[in-house]
PDB file of C-alpha atoms in Angstrom:
ATOM      1  CA  MET U1090     -24.667  14.268 -16.640  1.00 57.00           C
ATOM      2  CA  TYR U1091     -21.117  13.818 -15.335  1.00 66.00           C
ATOM      3  CA  ASP U1092     -19.049  17.031 -15.310  1.00 71.00           C
ATOM      4  CA  PRO U1093     -15.336  16.563 -14.327  1.00 72.00           C
ATOM      5  CA  ASP U1094     -15.103  20.317 -13.606  1.00 73.00           C
ATOM      6  CA  GLY U1095     -18.241  20.483 -11.514  1.00 73.00           C
ATOM      7  CA  PRO U1096     -18.730  20.120  -7.767  1.00 71.00           C
ATOM      8  CA  ILE U1097     -18.877  16.586  -6.320  1.00 73.00           C
ATOM      9  CA  ALA U1098     -21.230  15.469  -3.571  1.00 70.00           C
ATOM     10  CA  PRO U1099     -19.344  14.160  -0.497  1.00 68.00           C
ATOM     11  CA  ASP U1100     -21.188  10.792  -0.699  1.00 70.00           C
ATOM     12  CA  SER U1101     -20.177  10.219  -4.362  1.00 78.00           C
ATOM     13  CA  SER U1102     -18.055   7.426  -5.771  1.00 91.00           C
ATOM     14  CA  LEU U1103     -14.252   7.612  -5.714  1.00 95.00           C
ATOM     15  CA  PHE U1104     -13.159  10.942  -7.225  1.00 93.00           C
ATOM     16  CA  GLY U1105     -16.817  11.404  -8.207  1.00 92.00           C
ATOM     17  CA  LEU U1106     -16.240   9.300 -11.323  1.00 93.00           C
ATOM     18  CA  PRO U1107     -19.110   7.435 -12.990  1.00 92.00           C
ATOM     19  CA  HIS U1108     -17.245   4.447 -14.454  1.00 93.00           C
ATOM     20  CA  SER U1109     -18.403   0.861 -13.936  1.00 95.00           C
ATOM     21  CA  PHE U1110     -16.079  -2.058 -13.375  1.00 97.00           C
ATOM     22  CA  GLU U1111     -16.329  -2.910 -17.081  1.00 96.00           C
ATOM     23  CA  GLU U1112     -15.615   0.679 -18.227  1.00 95.00           C
ATOM     24  CA  ALA U1113     -12.666   1.394 -15.910  1.00 95.00           C
ATOM     25  CA  HIS U1114      -8.986   0.888 -16.600  1.00 95.00           C
ATOM     26  CA  VAL U1115      -8.061   0.906 -12.893  1.00 96.00           C
ATOM     27  CA  ILE U1116      -9.951  -0.988 -10.205  1.00 98.00           C
ATOM     28  CA  VAL U1117      -9.510   0.054  -6.566  1.00 98.00           C
ATOM     29  CA  ILE U1118     -10.169  -2.724  -4.056  1.00 99.00           C
ATOM     30  CA  PRO U1119     -10.828  -1.361  -0.486  1.00 99.00           C
ATOM     31  CA  VAL U1120      -9.864  -3.649   2.399  1.00 98.00           C
ATOM     32  CA  PRO U1121     -11.060  -2.134   5.774  1.00 98.00           C
ATOM     33  CA  PHE U1122      -8.943  -4.411   7.980  1.00 96.00           C
ATOM     34  CA  ASP U1123      -6.536  -3.467  10.831  1.00 95.00           C
ATOM     35  CA  ALA U1124      -6.689  -6.292  13.344  1.00 90.00           C
ATOM     36  CA  THR U1125      -2.928  -6.713  13.935  1.00 88.00           C
ATOM     37  CA  VAL U1126      -1.844  -3.065  14.257  1.00 88.00           C
ATOM     38  CA  SER U1127       0.502  -2.701  17.198  1.00 79.00           C
ATOM     39  CA  TYR U1128       0.451   1.004  18.039  1.00 80.00           C
ATOM     40  CA  GLY U1129      -2.173   3.394  16.660  1.00 75.00           C
ATOM     41  CA  HIS U1130      -5.229   1.896  15.007  1.00 82.00           C
ATOM     42  CA  GLY U1131      -7.910   3.246  12.697  1.00 87.00           C
ATOM     43  CA  CYS U1132      -6.522   2.459   9.267  1.00 94.00           C
ATOM     44  CA  ALA U1133      -9.499   0.162   8.622  1.00 96.00           C
ATOM     45  CA  GLY U1134     -11.275   3.466   8.068  1.00 96.00           C
ATOM     46  CA  GLY U1135      -8.618   4.571   5.556  1.00 97.00           C
ATOM     47  CA  PRO U1136     -10.607   3.576   2.412  1.00 97.00           C
ATOM     48  CA  GLY U1137     -13.594   5.541   3.602  1.00 96.00           C
ATOM     49  CA  ALA U1138     -11.512   8.626   4.516  1.00 97.00           C
ATOM     50  CA  ILE U1139      -9.815   8.529   1.078  1.00 97.00           C
ATOM     51  CA  ARG U1140     -13.122   8.145  -0.764  1.00 96.00           C
ATOM     52  CA  ARG U1141     -14.595  11.132   1.079  1.00 95.00           C
ATOM     53  CA  ALA U1142     -11.495  13.279   0.521  1.00 96.00           C
ATOM     54  CA  SER U1143     -11.302  12.271  -3.117  1.00 94.00           C
ATOM     55  CA  CYS U1144     -14.364  14.351  -3.858  1.00 91.00           C
ATOM     56  CA  GLN U1145     -12.299  17.519  -3.237  1.00 90.00           C
ATOM     57  CA  LEU U1146      -9.666  16.751  -5.871  1.00 90.00           C
ATOM     58  CA  ASP U1147      -9.450  18.547  -9.234  1.00 88.00           C
ATOM     59  CA  LEU U1148      -9.018  15.827 -11.786  1.00 87.00           C
ATOM     60  CA  LEU U1149      -6.680  17.277 -14.438  1.00 84.00           C
ATOM     61  CA  ASP U1150      -3.314  15.923 -13.517  1.00 85.00           C
ATOM     62  CA  GLN U1151      -0.557  18.437 -14.249  1.00 84.00           C
ATOM     63  CA  THR U1152       1.806  15.653 -15.415  1.00 85.00           C
ATOM     64  CA  TYR U1153      -0.425  13.075 -17.017  1.00 85.00           C
ATOM     65  CA  GLY U1154      -3.415  15.053 -18.231  1.00 84.00           C
ATOM     66  CA  PRO U1155      -7.133  14.096 -18.100  1.00 85.00           C
ATOM     67  CA  ILE U1156      -6.428  10.514 -17.032  1.00 82.00           C
ATOM     68  CA  HIS U1157      -9.847  10.233 -15.361  1.00 83.00           C
ATOM     69  CA  GLU U1158     -11.298   9.763 -18.863  1.00 86.00           C
ATOM     70  CA  ARG U1159      -9.826   6.233 -19.001  1.00 88.00           C
ATOM     71  CA  GLY U1160     -11.829   5.224 -15.936  1.00 93.00           C
ATOM     72  CA  ILE U1161     -11.279   4.514 -12.226  1.00 95.00           C
ATOM     73  CA  HIS U1162     -13.746   2.348 -10.341  1.00 97.00           C
ATOM     74  CA  MET U1163     -13.690   1.539  -6.628  1.00 97.00           C
ATOM     75  CA  LEU U1164     -15.475  -1.601  -5.442  1.00 98.00           C
ATOM     76  CA  GLU U1165     -17.923  -1.222  -2.557  1.00 96.00           C
ATOM     77  CA  ILE U1166     -16.395  -1.433   0.907  1.00 96.00           C
ATOM     78  CA  ASP U1167     -17.087  -4.924   2.064  1.00 96.00           C
ATOM     79  CA  ASP U1168     -18.990  -4.998   5.370  1.00 96.00           C
ATOM     80  CA  ALA U1169     -18.004  -8.619   5.967  1.00 97.00           C
ATOM     81  CA  ILE U1170     -14.271  -7.766   5.867  1.00 97.00           C
ATOM     82  CA  ARG U1171     -14.850  -4.789   8.146  1.00 96.00           C
ATOM     83  CA  GLN U1172     -16.677  -7.048  10.635  1.00 96.00           C
ATOM     84  CA  ARG U1173     -13.896  -9.625  10.524  1.00 95.00           C
ATOM     85  CA  SER U1174     -11.463  -6.842  11.425  1.00 95.00           C
ATOM     86  CA  ILE U1175     -13.615  -5.818  14.430  1.00 95.00           C
ATOM     87  CA  ASP U1176     -13.922  -9.425  15.504  1.00 95.00           C
ATOM     88  CA  ALA U1177     -10.209 -10.141  15.326  1.00 92.00           C
ATOM     89  CA  ARG U1178      -9.263  -6.859  16.939  1.00 93.00           C
ATOM     90  CA  ALA U1179     -11.605  -7.537  19.845  1.00 93.00           C
ATOM     91  CA  MET U1180      -9.756 -10.792  20.529  1.00 93.00           C
ATOM     92  CA  VAL U1181      -6.167  -9.606  20.147  1.00 89.00           C
ATOM     93  CA  GLY U1182      -6.295  -5.832  20.782  1.00 85.00           C
ATOM     94  CA  PRO U1183      -6.359  -5.852  24.607  1.00 86.00           C
ATOM     95  CA  PHE U1184      -3.188  -7.923  24.691  1.00 85.00           C
ATOM     96  CA  LEU U1185      -1.332  -5.896  22.077  1.00 81.00           C
ATOM     97  CA  GLU U1186      -2.272  -2.628  23.765  1.00 82.00           C
ATOM     98  CA  ARG U1187      -0.698  -3.973  27.018  1.00 85.00           C
ATOM     99  CA  GLY U1188       2.437  -5.132  25.231  1.00 83.00           C
ATOM    100  CA  GLU U1189       1.571  -8.790  25.836  1.00 85.00           C
ATOM    101  CA  ILE U1190       1.542 -11.773  23.496  1.00 85.00           C
ATOM    102  CA  PRO U1191      -1.910 -13.396  23.275  1.00 87.00           C
ATOM    103  CA  GLY U1192      -2.417 -17.064  24.125  1.00 91.00           C
ATOM    104  CA  ALA U1193      -2.096 -19.761  21.513  1.00 92.00           C
ATOM    105  CA  GLU U1194      -5.851 -20.181  21.007  1.00 94.00           C
ATOM    106  CA  ILE U1195      -6.387 -16.483  20.312  1.00 92.00           C
ATOM    107  CA  ILE U1196      -3.342 -16.326  18.026  1.00 91.00           C
ATOM    108  CA  GLU U1197      -4.717 -19.269  16.060  1.00 94.00           C
ATOM    109  CA  ARG U1198      -8.148 -17.699  15.701  1.00 95.00           C
ATOM    110  CA  VAL U1199      -6.793 -14.343  14.619  1.00 93.00           C
ATOM    111  CA  ASP U1200      -4.353 -15.849  12.189  1.00 94.00           C
ATOM    112  CA  ALA U1201      -7.260 -17.800  10.703  1.00 95.00           C
ATOM    113  CA  ILE U1202      -9.213 -14.583  10.141  1.00 96.00           C
ATOM    114  CA  CYS U1203      -6.144 -12.953   8.559  1.00 95.00           C
ATOM    115  CA  GLU U1204      -5.848 -15.995   6.307  1.00 96.00           C
ATOM    116  CA  GLU U1205      -9.477 -15.519   5.208  1.00 97.00           C
ATOM    117  CA  VAL U1206      -8.719 -11.920   4.353  1.00 97.00           C
ATOM    118  CA  ARG U1207      -5.556 -12.881   2.415  1.00 97.00           C
ATOM    119  CA  LEU U1208      -7.496 -15.344   0.280  1.00 98.00           C
ATOM    120  CA  TRP U1209     -10.299 -12.816  -0.297  1.00 98.00           C
ATOM    121  CA  VAL U1210      -7.866 -10.146  -1.426  1.00 98.00           C
ATOM    122  CA  ARG U1211      -6.047 -12.623  -3.606  1.00 98.00           C
ATOM    123  CA  SER U1212      -9.304 -13.620  -5.361  1.00 98.00           C
ATOM    124  CA  GLN U1213     -10.384  -9.989  -5.879  1.00 98.00           C
ATOM    125  CA  VAL U1214      -7.039  -9.047  -7.398  1.00 98.00           C
ATOM    126  CA  ALA U1215      -6.964 -12.155  -9.607  1.00 98.00           C
ATOM    127  CA  ARG U1216     -10.436 -11.189 -10.944  1.00 98.00           C
ATOM    128  CA  VAL U1217      -9.179  -7.684 -11.839  1.00 98.00           C
ATOM    129  CA  LEU U1218      -6.012  -9.038 -13.532  1.00 97.00           C
ATOM    130  CA  GLY U1219      -8.178 -11.526 -15.424  1.00 96.00           C
ATOM    131  CA  ALA U1220     -10.170  -8.586 -16.815  1.00 97.00           C
ATOM    132  CA  SER U1221      -6.914  -6.962 -18.027  1.00 96.00           C
ATOM    133  CA  LYS U1222      -7.180  -4.041 -15.602  1.00 96.00           C
ATOM    134  CA  LEU U1223      -4.769  -2.612 -13.019  1.00 96.00           C
ATOM    135  CA  PRO U1224      -5.670  -3.610  -9.424  1.00 98.00           C
ATOM    136  CA  ILE U1225      -4.908  -1.166  -6.636  1.00 98.00           C
ATOM    137  CA  VAL U1226      -5.582  -2.524  -3.111  1.00 99.00           C
ATOM    138  CA  LEU U1227      -6.544   0.163  -0.561  1.00 99.00           C
ATOM    139  CA  GLY U1228      -5.923  -0.753   3.041  1.00 96.00           C
ATOM    140  CA  GLY U1229      -6.231  -1.183   5.865  1.00 95.00           C
ATOM    141  CA  GLU U1230      -3.053  -2.410   7.482  1.00 95.00           C
ATOM    142  CA  HIS U1231      -0.072  -3.592   5.485  1.00 97.00           C
ATOM    143  CA  ALA U1232      -0.857  -7.284   6.028  1.00 95.00           C
ATOM    144  CA  VAL U1233      -3.626  -6.982   3.438  1.00 98.00           C
ATOM    145  CA  SER U1234      -1.008  -6.597   0.703  1.00 98.00           C
ATOM    146  CA  LEU U1235       0.093 -10.234   0.831  1.00 98.00           C
ATOM    147  CA  GLY U1236      -2.880 -11.634  -1.120  1.00 98.00           C
ATOM    148  CA  ALA U1237      -2.453  -8.948  -3.784  1.00 98.00           C
ATOM    149  CA  ILE U1238       1.264  -9.636  -4.108  1.00 98.00           C
ATOM    150  CA  GLU U1239       0.536 -13.373  -4.491  1.00 97.00           C
ATOM    151  CA  ALA U1240      -2.023 -12.773  -7.230  1.00 98.00           C
ATOM    152  CA  CYS U1241       0.275 -10.357  -9.077  1.00 97.00           C
ATOM    153  CA  THR U1242       3.254 -12.761  -9.019  1.00 96.00           C
ATOM    154  CA  GLU U1243       1.094 -15.433 -10.546  1.00 92.00           C
ATOM    155  CA  GLY U1244      -0.857 -13.281 -13.055  1.00 77.00           C
ATOM    156  CA  PRO U1245      -0.640 -12.938 -16.841  1.00 84.00           C
ATOM    157  CA  ALA U1246       2.587 -10.847 -16.560  1.00 87.00           C
ATOM    158  CA  PRO U1247       4.008 -12.033 -13.191  1.00 93.00           C
ATOM    159  CA  ALA U1248       5.740  -9.421 -10.975  1.00 93.00           C
ATOM    160  CA  THR U1249       9.392 -10.267 -10.444  1.00 95.00           C
ATOM    161  CA  SER U1250      10.075  -7.432  -7.989  1.00 98.00           C
ATOM    162  CA  ILE U1251       8.358  -5.531  -5.181  1.00 98.00           C
ATOM    163  CA  LEU U1252       8.990  -1.826  -4.658  1.00 99.00           C
ATOM    164  CA  GLN U1253       8.197  -1.137  -1.003  1.00 99.00           C
ATOM    165  CA  ILE U1254       7.850   2.467   0.163  1.00 99.00           C
ATOM    166  CA  ASP U1255       7.840   2.204   3.999  1.00 98.00           C
ATOM    167  CA  ALA U1256       9.323   3.409   7.226  1.00 98.00           C
ATOM    168  CA  HIS U1257       9.595  -0.228   8.352  1.00 97.00           C
ATOM    169  CA  MET U1258      11.085  -3.362   6.868  1.00 97.00           C
ATOM    170  CA  ASP U1259       8.162  -5.594   7.703  1.00 96.00           C
ATOM    171  CA  LEU U1260      10.530  -8.601   7.584  1.00 97.00           C
ATOM    172  CA  ARG U1261       9.709 -10.276  10.916  1.00 94.00           C
ATOM    173  CA  GLN U1262       8.798 -13.922  10.650  1.00 93.00           C
ATOM    174  CA  ALA U1263       6.034 -13.208  13.109  1.00 86.00           C
ATOM    175  CA  TYR U1264       5.247 -10.312  15.457  1.00 85.00           C
ATOM    176  CA  GLU U1265       3.450 -10.349  18.786  1.00 86.00           C
ATOM    177  CA  GLY U1266       2.823 -14.067  18.078  1.00 84.00           C
ATOM    178  CA  LEU U1267       0.928 -13.373  14.827  1.00 89.00           C
ATOM    179  CA  ARG U1268       2.094 -15.026  11.590  1.00 89.00           C
ATOM    180  CA  HIS U1269      -0.005 -12.617   9.492  1.00 89.00           C
ATOM    181  CA  SER U1270       1.082  -9.445  11.299  1.00 90.00           C
ATOM    182  CA  HIS U1271       1.454  -6.150   9.467  1.00 91.00           C
ATOM    183  CA  ALA U1272       5.140  -6.347  10.538  1.00 90.00           C
ATOM    184  CA  SER U1273       5.573  -9.683   8.671  1.00 93.00           C
ATOM    185  CA  VAL U1274       4.067  -8.959   5.254  1.00 97.00           C
ATOM    186  CA  MET U1275       7.364  -8.779   3.329  1.00 97.00           C
ATOM    187  CA  TRP U1276       8.780 -11.841   5.121  1.00 96.00           C
ATOM    188  CA  ASN U1277       5.694 -13.735   4.054  1.00 96.00           C
ATOM    189  CA  ALA U1278       5.915 -12.495   0.452  1.00 97.00           C
ATOM    190  CA  LEU U1279       9.560 -13.476   0.145  1.00 97.00           C
ATOM    191  CA  ASP U1280       8.917 -16.842   1.841  1.00 95.00           C
ATOM    192  CA  ALA U1281       6.150 -17.625  -0.652  1.00 93.00           C
ATOM    193  CA  ARG U1282       8.348 -16.760  -3.711  1.00 93.00           C
ATOM    194  CA  PRO U1283      12.042 -17.575  -3.440  1.00 92.00           C
ATOM    195  CA  ASP U1284      12.724 -15.857  -6.814  1.00 93.00           C
ATOM    196  CA  LEU U1285      11.082 -12.554  -5.864  1.00 96.00           C
ATOM    197  CA  ARG U1286      13.221  -9.422  -5.509  1.00 98.00           C
ATOM    198  CA  LEU U1287      12.431  -6.776  -2.884  1.00 98.00           C
ATOM    199  CA  VAL U1288      13.547  -3.139  -3.078  1.00 99.00           C
ATOM    200  CA  GLN U1289      12.761  -1.097   0.059  1.00 99.00           C
ATOM    201  CA  VAL U1290      12.857   2.697   0.142  1.00 99.00           C
ATOM    202  CA  GLY U1291      12.597   5.035   3.162  1.00 98.00           C
ATOM    203  CA  ILE U1292      13.344   2.470   5.875  1.00 98.00           C
ATOM    204  CA  ARG U1293      14.132   4.100   9.238  1.00 98.00           C
ATOM    205  CA  ASP U1294      12.784   1.690  11.913  1.00 96.00           C
ATOM    206  CA  SER U1295      13.902  -1.949  12.028  1.00 95.00           C
ATOM    207  CA  CYS U1296      15.159  -4.726  14.266  1.00 92.00           C
ATOM    208  CA  GLU U1297      18.266  -6.919  14.126  1.00 92.00           C
ATOM    209  CA  ALA U1298      16.472  -9.999  12.888  1.00 93.00           C
ATOM    210  CA  GLU U1299      15.060  -8.052   9.992  1.00 94.00           C
ATOM    211  CA  HIS U1300      18.554  -6.910   8.993  1.00 94.00           C
ATOM    212  CA  GLY U1301      19.515 -10.563   8.789  1.00 92.00           C
ATOM    213  CA  VAL U1302      16.756 -11.210   6.288  1.00 92.00           C
ATOM    214  CA  ALA U1303      17.571  -8.018   4.348  1.00 92.00           C
ATOM    215  CA  SER U1304      21.159  -9.176   3.910  1.00 92.00           C
ATOM    216  CA  GLN U1305      19.920 -11.689   1.262  1.00 91.00           C
ATOM    217  CA  GLU U1306      21.146 -10.862  -2.257  1.00 93.00           C
ATOM    218  CA  ARG U1307      17.572 -10.440  -3.499  1.00 95.00           C
ATOM    219  CA  VAL U1308      16.802  -7.640  -1.001  1.00 97.00           C
ATOM    220  CA  SER U1309      17.956  -4.078  -1.527  1.00 98.00           C
ATOM    221  CA  THR U1310      17.254  -1.553   1.189  1.00 98.00           C
ATOM    222  CA  PHE U1311      17.579   2.204   0.716  1.00 98.00           C
ATOM    223  CA  PHE U1312      17.561   3.482   4.279  1.00 98.00           C
ATOM    224  CA  ASP U1313      16.168   6.931   4.943  1.00 97.00           C
ATOM    225  CA  GLU U1314      19.460   7.982   6.524  1.00 97.00           C
ATOM    226  CA  THR U1315      21.377   6.875   3.459  1.00 96.00           C
ATOM    227  CA  LEU U1316      19.018   8.859   1.229  1.00 96.00           C
ATOM    228  CA  ALA U1317      19.445  11.878   3.484  1.00 96.00           C
ATOM    229  CA  ARG U1318      23.237  11.703   3.432  1.00 96.00           C
ATOM    230  CA  ALA U1319      23.204  11.463  -0.354  1.00 95.00           C
ATOM    231  CA  SER U1320      20.935  14.479  -0.594  1.00 94.00           C
ATOM    232  CA  PHE U1321      23.040  16.487   1.865  1.00 95.00           C
ATOM    233  CA  GLY U1322      26.111  15.598  -0.208  1.00 95.00           C
ATOM    234  CA  GLY U1323      24.539  17.126  -3.261  1.00 96.00           C
ATOM    235  CA  ALA U1324      23.107  14.086  -5.034  1.00 95.00           C
ATOM    236  CA  PRO U1325      19.946  14.954  -6.922  1.00 96.00           C
ATOM    237  CA  PHE U1326      16.914  12.768  -6.150  1.00 96.00           C
ATOM    238  CA  GLY U1327      16.805  11.740  -9.775  1.00 96.00           C
ATOM    239  CA  ALA U1328      20.175  10.070  -9.384  1.00 96.00           C
ATOM    240  CA  ILE U1329      18.936   8.304  -6.266  1.00 96.00           C
ATOM    241  CA  CYS U1330      15.982   7.021  -8.330  1.00 97.00           C
ATOM    242  CA  ASP U1331      18.414   5.767 -10.969  1.00 98.00           C
ATOM    243  CA  ARG U1332      20.005   3.558  -8.311  1.00 97.00           C
ATOM    244  CA  ILE U1333      16.622   2.313  -7.053  1.00 98.00           C
ATOM    245  CA  LEU U1334      15.528   1.410 -10.552  1.00 98.00           C
ATOM    246  CA  GLU U1335      18.704  -0.545 -11.165  1.00 97.00           C
ATOM    247  CA  ASP U1336      17.673  -3.044  -8.523  1.00 97.00           C
ATOM    248  CA  LEU U1337      14.096  -3.533  -9.804  1.00 97.00           C
ATOM    249  CA  GLY U1338      13.174  -6.208 -12.297  1.00 95.00           C
ATOM    250  CA  GLU U1339      11.146  -5.464 -15.422  1.00 96.00           C
ATOM    251  CA  THR U1340       7.749  -6.331 -13.909  1.00 97.00           C
ATOM    252  CA  VAL U1341       6.995  -4.637 -10.547  1.00 98.00           C
ATOM    253  CA  TYR U1342       4.414  -4.679  -7.799  1.00 98.00           C
ATOM    254  CA  VAL U1343       4.343  -1.313  -5.952  1.00 98.00           C
ATOM    255  CA  THR U1344       3.370  -1.235  -2.261  1.00 99.00           C
ATOM    256  CA  VAL U1345       3.071   2.185  -0.611  1.00 99.00           C
ATOM    257  CA  ASP U1346       2.833   2.258   3.140  1.00 98.00           C
ATOM    258  CA  ILE U1347       1.869   5.842   3.818  1.00 98.00           C
ATOM    259  CA  ASP U1348       4.286   5.962   6.786  1.00 98.00           C
ATOM    260  CA  GLY U1349       7.097   5.911   4.226  1.00 98.00           C
ATOM    261  CA  LEU U1350       6.280   9.618   3.877  1.00 99.00           C
ATOM    262  CA  ASP U1351       7.208  12.393   6.303  1.00 98.00           C
ATOM    263  CA  PRO U1352       4.736  11.990   9.161  1.00 97.00           C
ATOM    264  CA  SER U1353       3.459  15.528   8.794  1.00 98.00           C
ATOM    265  CA  LEU U1354       1.690  14.037   5.722  1.00 98.00           C
ATOM    266  CA  CYS U1355       0.248  11.054   7.644  1.00 96.00           C
ATOM    267  CA  PRO U1356       0.083  11.926  11.349  1.00 96.00           C
ATOM    268  CA  HIS U1357      -2.627   9.423  12.112  1.00 96.00           C
ATOM    269  CA  THR U1358      -0.994   6.375  10.518  1.00 96.00           C
ATOM    270  CA  GLY U1359      -0.473   3.508  12.902  1.00 92.00           C
ATOM    271  CA  THR U1360       3.313   3.711  13.424  1.00 93.00           C
ATOM    272  CA  PRO U1361       4.622   7.126  12.293  1.00 95.00           C
ATOM    273  CA  VAL U1362       8.390   7.647  12.279  1.00 97.00           C
ATOM    274  CA  PRO U1363      10.236  11.006  11.891  1.00 97.00           C
ATOM    275  CA  GLY U1364      11.976  11.405   8.522  1.00 98.00           C
ATOM    276  CA  GLY U1365      10.776   9.869   5.312  1.00 98.00           C
ATOM    277  CA  LEU U1366      10.089  10.925   1.727  1.00 98.00           C
ATOM    278  CA  SER U1367       8.462  14.186   0.781  1.00 98.00           C
ATOM    279  CA  PHE U1368       5.278  14.064  -1.294  1.00 98.00           C
ATOM    280  CA  ARG U1369       7.142  15.344  -4.362  1.00 97.00           C
ATOM    281  CA  GLU U1370       9.926  12.751  -3.949  1.00 98.00           C
ATOM    282  CA  LEU U1371       7.336   9.980  -3.798  1.00 98.00           C
ATOM    283  CA  MET U1372       5.553  11.340  -6.898  1.00 96.00           C
ATOM    284  CA  HIS U1373       8.805  11.502  -8.827  1.00 96.00           C
ATOM    285  CA  LEU U1374       9.877   7.981  -7.901  1.00 98.00           C
ATOM    286  CA  LEU U1375       6.478   6.533  -8.788  1.00 97.00           C
ATOM    287  CA  GLY U1376       6.512   8.357 -12.082  1.00 95.00           C
ATOM    288  CA  ARG U1377       9.957   6.919 -12.957  1.00 96.00           C
ATOM    289  CA  VAL U1378       8.912   3.410 -11.996  1.00 97.00           C
ATOM    290  CA  PHE U1379       5.710   3.506 -14.058  1.00 95.00           C
ATOM    291  CA  GLN U1380       7.590   5.003 -16.976  1.00 94.00           C
ATOM    292  CA  GLU U1381      10.541   2.676 -17.014  1.00 96.00           C
ATOM    293  CA  ARG U1382       9.072  -0.595 -15.699  1.00 96.00           C
ATOM    294  CA  THR U1383       5.856  -2.584 -16.121  1.00 96.00           C
ATOM    295  CA  VAL U1384       3.707  -2.165 -13.013  1.00 96.00           C
ATOM    296  CA  VAL U1385       1.232  -5.040 -12.666  1.00 96.00           C
ATOM    297  CA  GLY U1386      -0.383  -4.085  -9.407  1.00 97.00           C
ATOM    298  CA  CYS U1387      -0.198  -1.620  -6.459  1.00 98.00           C
ATOM    299  CA  ASP U1388      -1.436  -0.971  -2.995  1.00 99.00           C
ATOM    300  CA  LEU U1389      -1.727   1.998  -0.647  1.00 99.00           C
ATOM    301  CA  VAL U1390      -1.950   1.022   3.051  1.00 98.00           C
ATOM    302  CA  GLU U1391      -1.927   2.340   6.621  1.00 97.00           C
ATOM    303  CA  VAL U1392      -3.730   5.611   5.829  1.00 98.00           C
ATOM    304  CA  GLY U1393      -5.416   6.858   9.024  1.00 96.00           C
ATOM    305  CA  ASP U1394      -9.099   7.595   9.393  1.00 96.00           C
ATOM    306  CA  ASP U1395      -8.647  11.364   9.487  1.00 96.00           C
ATOM    307  CA  GLU U1396      -9.553  14.185   7.108  1.00 96.00           C
ATOM    308  CA  TRP U1397      -5.984  15.301   6.470  1.00 97.00           C
ATOM    309  CA  ASP U1398      -4.617  11.765   6.151  1.00 98.00           C
ATOM    310  CA  GLY U1399      -7.475  10.974   3.753  1.00 98.00           C
ATOM    311  CA  ASN U1400      -6.670  14.073   1.741  1.00 98.00           C
ATOM    312  CA  VAL U1401      -3.037  13.090   1.274  1.00 98.00           C
ATOM    313  CA  GLY U1402      -3.971   9.460   0.716  1.00 98.00           C
ATOM    314  CA  ALA U1403      -6.462  10.413  -2.010  1.00 98.00           C
ATOM    315  CA  ARG U1404      -3.756  12.371  -3.841  1.00 97.00           C
ATOM    316  CA  VAL U1405      -1.271   9.504  -3.613  1.00 98.00           C
ATOM    317  CA  LEU U1406      -3.956   7.140  -4.868  1.00 98.00           C
ATOM    318  CA  TYR U1407      -4.827   9.446  -7.797  1.00 95.00           C
ATOM    319  CA  ARG U1408      -1.200   9.600  -8.825  1.00 93.00           C
ATOM    320  CA  LEU U1409      -0.897   5.829  -8.682  1.00 95.00           C
ATOM    321  CA  CYS U1410      -3.875   5.687 -11.056  1.00 93.00           C
ATOM    322  CA  ALA U1411      -2.567   8.563 -13.262  1.00 89.00           C
ATOM    323  CA  ALA U1412       0.951   7.186 -13.687  1.00 86.00           C
ATOM    324  CA  ASN U1413      -0.526   3.959 -15.035  1.00 82.00           C
ATOM    325  CA  MET U1414      -2.991   5.700 -17.356  1.00 74.00           C
ATOM    326  CA  LYS U1415      -0.881   8.511 -18.777  1.00 59.00           C
ATOM    327  CA  VAL U1416      -2.409   9.822 -22.018  1.00 44.00           C
TER     328      VAL U1416
END
């Protein structure tokens, strides 16, 4: 019999919970794909690291209560997606690791694999939305978010805004020749939906071309340096959250790239950058967004395949579930 206060075997389901797809309120969709990462790699193992670490969490959330009772279910990690990541990385990885742009044929083949993954994620998220449940995509690299965003902007209550927690803008039209690069996911999302708003928080690594895209009226960027100056000037973080919320529409898709946090919390993410949000700041912001807006879907991406990274990632994931299921 399931005991939420008892020990959990390390090979158990996510958080050791017994819920089926039909019973659960939140469905976690693991996407073990990291073919286009341009610096460190290994986030394809993020879903597995998070699942293993989740067995060490105590489940009574201090803010939201015994939310596990409403049910969280993680789909099985898809071996075919994992293999597609391995195949694509084998083609493009040697070039990216040398700082070279692959030839046109390799780019075409890798982009085609990325397109397969986009469509797969989109279909999985659409299925969850169709069952009136909250989808949370668990990457994997940030490129896997695109299919989820597309499904959530076309679902029963379409998202009108994206809240992006990230160290990077991800607004390149393409990167290293790849149209479906992790560095292009927000450009692709905006390009697909001209009416979609984007609110970025924690940005501290970007290029000039991305700033041109971010100058659009529908993009609001809260740079890490700007947040730090406000804090040093005495502004409480709650007031900063007020400003962030002002720029969000009523229905929101939340994408959390773990590198938006201080890198001491995610040292094995692919592209860590000094600075970033503290764990508590992220928890407060997410709580405000779930309380004051309608969140129709989420993702957590770029978590490294490491015990500590998995531990932090599992706690971020649990709070994403908890904030939606507050009792």
